[in-house]
Short mmCIF file of C-alpha atoms and ligand atoms in Angstrom, two decimals:
data_model
loop_
_atom_site.label_atom_id
_atom_site.label_comp_id
_atom_site.label_asym_id
_atom_site.label_seq_id
_atom_site.Cartn_x
_atom_site.Cartn_y
_atom_site.Cartn_z
CA MET A 6 -30.01 -15.56 4.08
CA PRO A 7 -26.61 -16.37 3.49
CA THR A 8 -23.60 -13.42 4.05
CA ILE A 9 -22.14 -11.83 1.12
CA GLN A 10 -18.09 -11.96 1.14
CA ALA A 11 -16.35 -9.35 -1.11
CA ALA A 12 -14.28 -11.41 -3.61
CA ILE A 13 -11.04 -9.71 -5.42
CA THR A 14 -12.08 -10.68 -9.13
CA ALA A 15 -9.36 -8.95 -10.96
CA VAL A 16 -5.97 -7.25 -9.44
CA TYR A 17 -3.88 -4.69 -11.84
CA GLY A 18 -0.59 -2.74 -11.13
CA TRP A 19 1.41 0.23 -12.40
CA THR A 20 4.39 1.84 -11.92
CA PRO A 21 6.13 4.44 -13.80
CA ASP A 22 9.44 3.73 -16.07
CA TYR A 23 11.96 5.78 -14.48
CA VAL A 24 13.85 3.70 -12.62
CA LEU A 25 15.91 5.64 -9.46
CA THR A 26 18.58 3.31 -8.61
CA ASN A 27 20.67 3.19 -5.39
CA ALA A 28 23.76 4.47 -7.56
CA GLU A 29 21.85 7.97 -8.68
CA LEU A 30 20.99 8.54 -4.97
CA GLU A 31 24.71 8.02 -4.07
CA ASN A 32 25.43 11.36 -6.35
CA MET A 33 22.23 13.24 -4.36
CA VAL A 34 22.91 12.61 -0.21
CA ASP A 35 25.71 11.15 1.57
CA THR A 36 24.61 7.14 1.21
CA ASN A 37 25.81 4.53 -0.48
CA ASP A 38 24.16 1.12 -2.18
CA GLU A 39 25.49 -1.21 0.68
CA TRP A 40 23.87 1.10 3.23
CA ILE A 41 20.72 1.24 1.43
CA ARG A 42 20.33 -2.63 0.63
CA THR A 43 21.28 -4.03 4.07
CA ARG A 44 19.35 -1.44 5.90
CA THR A 45 16.13 -1.52 3.89
CA GLY A 46 16.58 -4.42 0.93
CA ILE A 47 15.84 -1.69 -1.56
CA HIS A 48 17.58 -1.66 -4.71
CA GLU A 49 15.68 0.59 -6.78
CA ARG A 50 12.53 2.30 -6.64
CA ARG A 51 10.37 4.26 -9.66
CA ILE A 52 9.62 8.24 -9.62
CA LEU A 53 6.80 9.55 -12.13
CA LYS A 54 8.41 11.99 -14.10
CA GLY A 55 6.44 14.65 -16.21
CA GLU A 56 4.43 18.10 -15.87
CA GLY A 57 1.05 17.50 -14.43
CA LEU A 58 0.89 14.35 -13.63
CA GLY A 59 0.00 13.19 -10.12
CA THR A 60 -1.21 9.84 -8.35
CA SER A 61 -4.24 9.74 -10.16
CA GLU A 62 -1.76 9.07 -13.37
CA ILE A 63 -0.90 5.92 -11.42
CA GLY A 64 -4.61 5.30 -10.61
CA PHE A 65 -5.59 5.89 -14.18
CA HIS A 66 -3.50 3.07 -15.71
CA ALA A 67 -4.30 0.74 -12.71
CA VAL A 68 -8.18 1.06 -13.42
CA THR A 69 -7.89 1.28 -17.05
CA GLY A 70 -6.02 -2.21 -16.92
CA LEU A 71 -7.97 -3.79 -14.40
CA LEU A 72 -11.53 -3.15 -16.48
CA GLU A 73 -9.71 -4.68 -19.70
CA LYS A 74 -8.30 -7.06 -18.07
CA ARG A 75 -11.86 -8.31 -16.51
CA GLY A 76 -13.45 -7.59 -19.58
CA ILE A 77 -15.75 -4.95 -18.16
CA ASP A 78 -16.76 -1.36 -18.95
CA ALA A 79 -16.23 1.40 -16.62
CA SER A 80 -19.77 2.82 -16.49
CA GLU A 81 -20.53 -0.74 -14.56
CA ILE A 82 -18.58 0.46 -11.24
CA ASP A 83 -20.60 1.51 -8.86
CA LEU A 84 -18.32 2.98 -6.47
CA LEU A 85 -14.56 3.93 -6.37
CA ILE A 86 -12.30 4.14 -3.41
CA CYS A 87 -8.66 5.64 -3.66
CA ALA A 88 -6.26 5.08 -1.01
CA THR A 89 -3.88 7.56 -1.17
CA THR A 90 -1.32 10.08 1.28
CA THR A 91 0.06 12.09 -2.00
CA PRO A 92 -3.67 13.04 -3.56
CA ASP A 93 -3.15 15.09 -6.90
CA MET A 94 -4.50 18.01 -4.80
CA GLN A 95 -6.28 18.86 -1.67
CA PHE A 96 -9.66 18.42 -3.10
CA PRO A 97 -11.81 17.24 -5.12
CA ALA A 98 -10.53 13.56 -4.23
CA THR A 99 -7.92 11.70 -6.48
CA ALA A 100 -10.77 9.08 -6.73
CA ASN A 101 -13.11 11.41 -8.33
CA ILE A 102 -10.24 12.37 -10.94
CA ILE A 103 -9.64 8.75 -11.65
CA SER A 104 -13.57 7.91 -12.24
CA ASP A 105 -13.64 10.97 -14.79
CA ARG A 106 -10.34 9.79 -16.58
CA VAL A 107 -11.81 5.92 -16.83
CA GLY A 108 -15.54 6.93 -17.68
CA ALA A 109 -16.60 5.81 -14.38
CA VAL A 110 -20.04 7.60 -14.91
CA ASN A 111 -22.11 6.07 -12.42
CA ALA A 112 -19.78 5.49 -9.70
CA PHE A 113 -19.73 7.82 -6.33
CA SER A 114 -16.09 8.02 -5.43
CA TYR A 115 -13.99 9.06 -2.60
CA ASP A 116 -10.18 8.89 -1.03
CA ILE A 117 -9.09 7.36 1.95
CA ASN A 118 -5.79 8.46 3.58
CA ALA A 119 -4.66 5.91 6.06
CA ALA A 120 -0.98 6.42 5.01
CA CYS A 121 0.70 3.05 4.27
CA SER A 122 -2.30 0.84 5.63
CA GLY A 123 -4.48 2.95 3.10
CA PHE A 124 -5.17 0.08 1.00
CA LEU A 125 -5.97 -2.11 4.03
CA PHE A 126 -8.75 0.52 4.99
CA ALA A 127 -9.93 1.08 1.81
CA LEU A 128 -10.34 -2.82 1.19
CA GLU A 129 -12.02 -3.33 4.14
CA THR A 130 -14.66 -0.40 3.56
CA GLY A 131 -15.27 -1.42 -0.24
CA SER A 132 -15.64 -5.09 0.91
CA ARG A 133 -18.52 -3.86 3.36
CA PHE A 134 -20.33 -2.16 0.78
CA ILE A 135 -20.44 -5.57 -1.18
CA GLN A 136 -21.83 -6.95 1.88
CA SER A 137 -24.60 -4.93 2.01
CA GLY A 138 -26.10 -6.35 -1.04
CA ALA A 139 -26.49 -2.78 -2.43
CA TYR A 140 -23.02 -2.58 -4.60
CA LYS A 141 -21.91 -5.27 -6.93
CA LYS A 142 -18.84 -3.78 -8.51
CA VAL A 143 -16.39 -1.80 -6.03
CA VAL A 144 -12.81 -0.55 -7.08
CA VAL A 145 -10.53 0.01 -4.52
CA VAL A 146 -7.36 1.71 -5.38
CA GLY A 147 -3.91 2.02 -3.43
CA ALA A 148 -1.75 4.81 -5.34
CA ASP A 149 1.26 7.46 -4.27
CA LYS A 150 3.49 9.39 -5.76
CA MET A 151 5.77 9.69 -2.76
CA SER A 152 8.19 11.57 -4.87
CA SER A 153 6.02 14.85 -4.63
CA ILE A 154 6.30 14.68 -0.49
CA ILE A 155 10.03 13.75 -0.79
CA ASP A 156 13.20 15.51 0.48
CA TYR A 157 15.89 14.56 -2.02
CA THR A 158 18.60 16.27 0.46
CA ASP A 159 17.51 14.18 3.24
CA ARG A 160 18.92 10.59 3.06
CA ALA A 161 16.67 9.60 6.19
CA THR A 162 13.92 9.28 4.08
CA CYS A 163 14.49 9.67 -0.02
CA ILE A 164 16.02 6.23 -0.12
CA ILE A 165 13.04 4.56 0.99
CA PHE A 166 10.11 5.70 -1.27
CA GLY A 167 8.71 5.59 -4.61
CA ASP A 168 5.79 5.71 -6.92
CA GLY A 169 3.19 3.63 -8.01
CA GLY A 170 0.26 1.36 -7.06
CA GLY A 171 -2.47 -1.03 -8.16
CA ALA A 172 -6.25 -1.45 -7.91
CA VAL A 173 -8.87 -4.52 -7.40
CA LEU A 174 -12.23 -5.13 -8.75
CA LEU A 175 -14.61 -6.41 -5.71
CA GLU A 176 -17.53 -8.32 -6.79
CA PRO A 177 -20.16 -10.40 -4.59
CA SER A 178 -18.61 -13.95 -4.05
CA GLU A 179 -20.44 -16.55 -5.31
CA ASP A 180 -18.76 -19.49 -3.00
CA GLU A 181 -17.96 -17.45 0.23
CA LEU A 182 -14.56 -16.66 -1.08
CA GLY A 183 -12.73 -13.34 -0.87
CA VAL A 184 -12.32 -10.70 2.30
CA GLN A 185 -13.00 -12.78 5.45
CA ASP A 186 -12.39 -10.75 8.67
CA SER A 187 -10.15 -7.95 9.53
CA SER A 188 -8.08 -6.30 12.33
CA LEU A 189 -7.57 -2.37 12.04
CA TYR A 190 -6.34 -0.10 14.35
CA THR A 191 -5.05 3.70 14.56
CA ASP A 192 -3.05 5.54 17.56
CA GLY A 193 -2.90 9.44 16.42
CA SER A 194 -0.26 9.89 19.08
CA GLY A 195 1.94 8.07 16.77
CA LYS A 196 2.23 11.52 14.53
CA VAL A 197 5.01 12.97 16.13
CA TYR A 198 7.24 10.58 14.61
CA LEU A 199 5.91 10.39 10.84
CA HIS A 200 4.09 13.64 9.50
CA GLN A 201 4.06 16.08 6.95
CA LYS A 202 4.50 19.48 9.05
CA ALA A 203 2.80 22.08 6.39
CA GLY A 204 0.30 22.30 3.88
CA GLY A 205 -2.62 21.47 5.97
CA SER A 206 -4.84 23.81 8.27
CA VAL A 207 -2.84 23.77 10.84
CA LYS A 208 0.42 25.48 8.95
CA PRO A 209 -0.97 26.32 5.50
CA ALA A 210 1.52 27.08 2.73
CA THR A 211 3.57 30.19 2.86
CA ALA A 212 6.78 30.69 1.20
CA GLU A 213 8.44 30.12 4.89
CA THR A 214 6.97 26.92 4.93
CA VAL A 215 8.14 26.00 1.56
CA ALA A 216 11.77 27.55 2.18
CA ALA A 217 11.90 25.46 5.30
CA GLY A 218 11.03 21.92 3.40
CA GLU A 219 8.07 21.74 5.75
CA HIS A 220 6.02 20.09 3.04
CA PHE A 221 7.98 17.02 3.26
CA VAL A 222 7.70 13.76 4.95
CA PHE A 223 9.31 14.06 8.59
CA GLN A 224 10.17 10.42 9.84
CA ASP A 225 11.91 9.19 12.78
CA GLY A 226 12.63 6.12 11.69
CA ARG A 227 13.73 4.14 14.86
CA PRO A 228 10.59 4.20 17.07
CA VAL A 229 8.32 3.86 13.63
CA PHE A 230 10.34 0.90 12.68
CA LYS A 231 9.81 -0.90 16.22
CA ALA A 232 5.91 0.24 16.14
CA ALA A 233 5.93 -1.65 12.77
CA VAL A 234 6.93 -5.22 13.95
CA LYS A 235 4.94 -5.06 17.25
CA GLY A 236 1.76 -3.69 15.50
CA MET A 237 1.77 -5.84 12.45
CA THR A 238 2.67 -9.01 14.39
CA SER A 239 -0.10 -8.61 16.92
CA ALA A 240 -2.72 -7.98 14.29
CA ILE A 241 -1.58 -10.82 12.53
CA ASN A 242 -1.97 -12.99 15.44
CA ASN A 243 -5.22 -11.41 16.28
CA VAL A 244 -6.87 -12.05 12.91
CA LEU A 245 -5.54 -16.29 13.20
CA GLU A 246 -6.98 -16.24 16.60
CA LYS A 247 -10.30 -14.80 15.54
CA ASN A 248 -10.53 -17.19 12.70
CA GLN A 249 -9.23 -20.83 14.51
CA LEU A 250 -6.08 -20.45 12.09
CA LYS A 251 -2.72 -21.78 12.82
CA VAL A 252 0.00 -20.02 10.98
CA GLU A 253 0.35 -23.45 8.73
CA ASP A 254 -2.81 -22.65 7.34
CA ILE A 255 -1.63 -19.57 5.71
CA ASP A 256 -0.69 -19.89 2.27
CA TRP A 257 0.61 -16.29 1.57
CA LEU A 258 1.51 -13.33 4.11
CA ILE A 259 1.76 -10.20 2.20
CA PRO A 260 2.98 -7.42 4.23
CA HIS A 261 3.32 -3.53 3.41
CA GLN A 262 6.41 -3.04 1.88
CA ALA A 263 8.52 -0.92 4.51
CA ASN A 264 11.52 -2.24 5.11
CA ILE A 265 13.01 -5.77 4.44
CA ARG A 266 14.38 -6.36 8.30
CA ILE A 267 10.71 -5.29 9.21
CA LEU A 268 9.07 -7.89 7.05
CA ASN A 269 11.74 -10.56 8.20
CA SER A 270 10.97 -9.70 11.97
CA VAL A 271 7.37 -9.93 11.58
CA ALA A 272 7.90 -13.26 9.29
CA SER A 273 9.99 -14.95 12.05
CA MET A 274 7.98 -13.49 15.20
CA ILE A 275 4.69 -15.11 13.36
CA GLY A 276 6.56 -18.17 12.12
CA ILE A 277 5.79 -18.12 8.39
CA PRO A 278 8.02 -19.63 6.17
CA GLU A 279 10.29 -16.94 4.03
CA LYS A 280 8.83 -18.88 0.82
CA ASN A 281 5.06 -17.96 1.89
CA VAL A 282 6.09 -14.39 2.32
CA VAL A 283 5.47 -11.53 -0.99
CA VAL A 284 8.27 -9.76 -1.13
CA ASN A 285 9.13 -7.17 -3.87
CA ILE A 286 10.56 -3.86 -1.98
CA HIS A 287 13.95 -4.46 -3.64
CA ARG A 288 12.42 -3.18 -7.10
CA TYR A 289 9.87 -0.58 -5.95
CA GLY A 290 10.92 0.73 -2.11
CA ASN A 291 7.78 1.65 -0.22
CA THR A 292 5.28 2.91 -2.47
CA THR A 293 2.73 3.52 0.80
CA SER A 294 -0.62 2.91 -0.74
CA GLY A 295 0.67 1.17 -3.53
CA THR A 296 2.39 -1.71 -2.07
CA ILE A 297 0.34 -4.27 -1.17
CA PRO A 298 -1.96 -3.90 -4.77
CA LEU A 299 1.70 -4.16 -6.46
CA CYS A 300 2.49 -7.13 -4.70
CA LEU A 301 -1.04 -8.83 -5.01
CA TRP A 302 -0.53 -7.65 -9.11
CA GLU A 303 3.13 -9.40 -9.37
CA TRP A 304 1.98 -12.82 -7.32
CA GLU A 305 -1.35 -13.13 -8.89
CA GLY A 306 -0.47 -15.88 -11.06
CA LYS A 307 0.94 -18.04 -8.18
CA PHE A 308 -2.18 -17.79 -6.35
CA LYS A 309 -4.24 -20.84 -6.21
CA LYS A 310 -8.32 -20.73 -5.61
CA GLY A 311 -8.89 -20.81 -2.22
CA ASP A 312 -5.38 -19.58 -1.05
CA LYS A 313 -5.59 -18.25 2.55
CA ILE A 314 -3.59 -15.09 2.43
CA ILE A 315 -3.13 -12.16 4.92
CA LEU A 316 -2.58 -8.93 4.19
CA THR A 317 -0.91 -6.49 6.86
CA ALA A 318 0.51 -3.23 7.21
CA PHE A 319 1.60 -0.33 9.46
CA GLY A 320 2.08 3.58 8.71
CA GLY A 321 1.74 7.29 9.82
CA GLY A 322 -1.10 7.68 11.85
CA PHE A 323 0.02 5.30 13.46
CA THR A 324 -2.32 3.31 11.60
CA TRP A 325 -2.14 -0.55 11.22
CA GLY A 326 -3.89 -3.80 10.69
CA ALA A 327 -4.36 -7.25 9.01
CA ILE A 328 -6.92 -8.82 7.03
CA TYR A 329 -7.31 -12.20 6.40
CA LEU A 330 -9.07 -13.40 2.76
CA THR A 331 -9.28 -16.23 0.40
CA TRP A 332 -8.36 -15.94 -3.13
CA ALA A 333 -11.26 -16.32 -5.55
CA TYR A 334 -9.81 -17.46 -8.87
O1 UT7 B 403 6.11 2.67 5.76
C1 UT7 B 403 5.75 3.34 6.72
C2 UT7 B 403 6.27 3.61 8.18
N1 UT7 B 403 7.92 3.40 7.72
C3 UT7 B 403 8.70 2.31 8.35
O2 UT7 B 403 8.04 1.27 8.17
C4 UT7 B 403 10.04 3.04 8.09
C5 UT7 B 403 10.77 2.33 9.45
N2 UT7 B 403 12.06 2.62 9.84
C6 UT7 B 403 12.87 2.36 9.03
O3 UT7 B 403 12.63 1.48 7.71
C7 UT7 B 403 14.51 2.57 9.21
O4 UT7 B 403 14.47 3.29 10.64
C8 UT7 B 403 15.33 3.52 8.57
C9 UT7 B 403 15.26 2.86 7.11
C10 UT7 B 403 14.19 4.82 7.86
C11 UT7 B 403 16.73 3.68 9.10
O5 UT7 B 403 17.27 2.77 9.40
P1 UT7 B 403 17.83 2.27 10.85
O6 UT7 B 403 18.44 1.05 10.94
O7 UT7 B 403 17.00 2.70 11.71
O8 UT7 B 403 19.07 3.63 10.58
P2 UT7 B 403 19.08 4.84 11.73
O9 UT7 B 403 18.18 6.10 11.65
O10 UT7 B 403 19.12 4.02 13.30
O11 UT7 B 403 20.52 5.27 11.58
C12 UT7 B 403 21.81 4.42 11.96
C13 UT7 B 403 22.96 5.01 11.22
C14 UT7 B 403 23.14 6.53 11.54
O12 UT7 B 403 24.42 6.86 11.85
P3 UT7 B 403 25.44 6.48 13.22
O13 UT7 B 403 24.63 7.83 14.11
O14 UT7 B 403 25.21 5.19 13.61
O15 UT7 B 403 26.32 6.90 12.56
C15 UT7 B 403 22.33 7.03 10.32
O16 UT7 B 403 23.00 8.67 10.56
O17 UT7 B 403 22.89 5.00 9.41
C16 UT7 B 403 23.03 6.37 9.45
N3 UT7 B 403 22.16 6.65 8.13
C17 UT7 B 403 22.48 6.60 6.80
N4 UT7 B 403 23.83 6.15 6.15
C18 UT7 B 403 23.69 6.24 5.02
C19 UT7 B 403 20.85 7.20 8.31
N5 UT7 B 403 20.43 6.94 6.66
C20 UT7 B 403 21.49 6.66 5.92
C21 UT7 B 403 21.52 6.57 4.88
N6 UT7 B 403 22.91 6.25 4.20
N7 UT7 B 403 20.65 6.70 3.93
#
């Protein structure tokens, strides 16, 4: 029996309208536009404003756009997976809330939390459901409302993150295009460098934890930076080697948008030219699970059927990896 491959057959992205510029951040914390641009590559990021709007709002718009684009009804979705680190609430899963809002009445749904590698982990999972032959339409969402866990008095983190995300539709490929292979990793000892101190079962929310700002992102940037470069480079090399690919064979490298210096280091260590690396960090910052689907969405018009694409990410956990896929349309 031939192997079934999971192909991305549509992609859609969504970002909120509000633009938080470096100039505005200069009025909030001790920072400046030049430092932010040169140290991170970020010029602006989007922020989801409005009472009662969480990550599901981003997912809702992304999935609605996706379905319209592909011309299918929400009732046709078999499974919806949402990668997020900022769920609407601890439970139920944000994926369930998105499914309900779009009318995916025949889908089961759940969240995956792998921080900045969330979209990769969810894409791998979704593609395995397609490969099983039992599922025909799987939606993978990557979305985060990072502004909900950012301390806007902490210059080490507030300049980096933004809100946004996207969604892809996976369907069985008719010509073996789609997700080909992956190398995914976790190392829980990385927790000390990047985490949220309170609000979970170890340290539930109290008036004291809130007053101490323990529900915000804590990041020790330098060790994360080094581990990110090393982790993404080795994951890409691993996936290239496993598939007997040379770097010249790759049409596009789509890295998680964490820091322009990380992206440049990875690209130069791999030896892939700048023109083949997808970068939009200057406009959206780091949207965690949202960066890769936002890149796919923005670059979709440049991809050709059969293009060889590597996705790579590194994030809290630590989590990291690379996925090799061929573009299906
Ligand atoms: O996506 C999930 C995974 N996360 C990442 O991949 C993030 C990885 N880390 C990074 O991107 C970088 O480490 C940061 C952007 C977070 C920080 O950049 P850095 O070049 O590592 O800066 P640093 O923390 O080493 O700080 C360098 C200097 C310090 O001043 P001194 O001690 O040299 O006087 C900081 O106090 O820059 C100062 N600094 C700032 N100055 C202006 C730190 N943040 C700022 C700021 N504005 N926002």
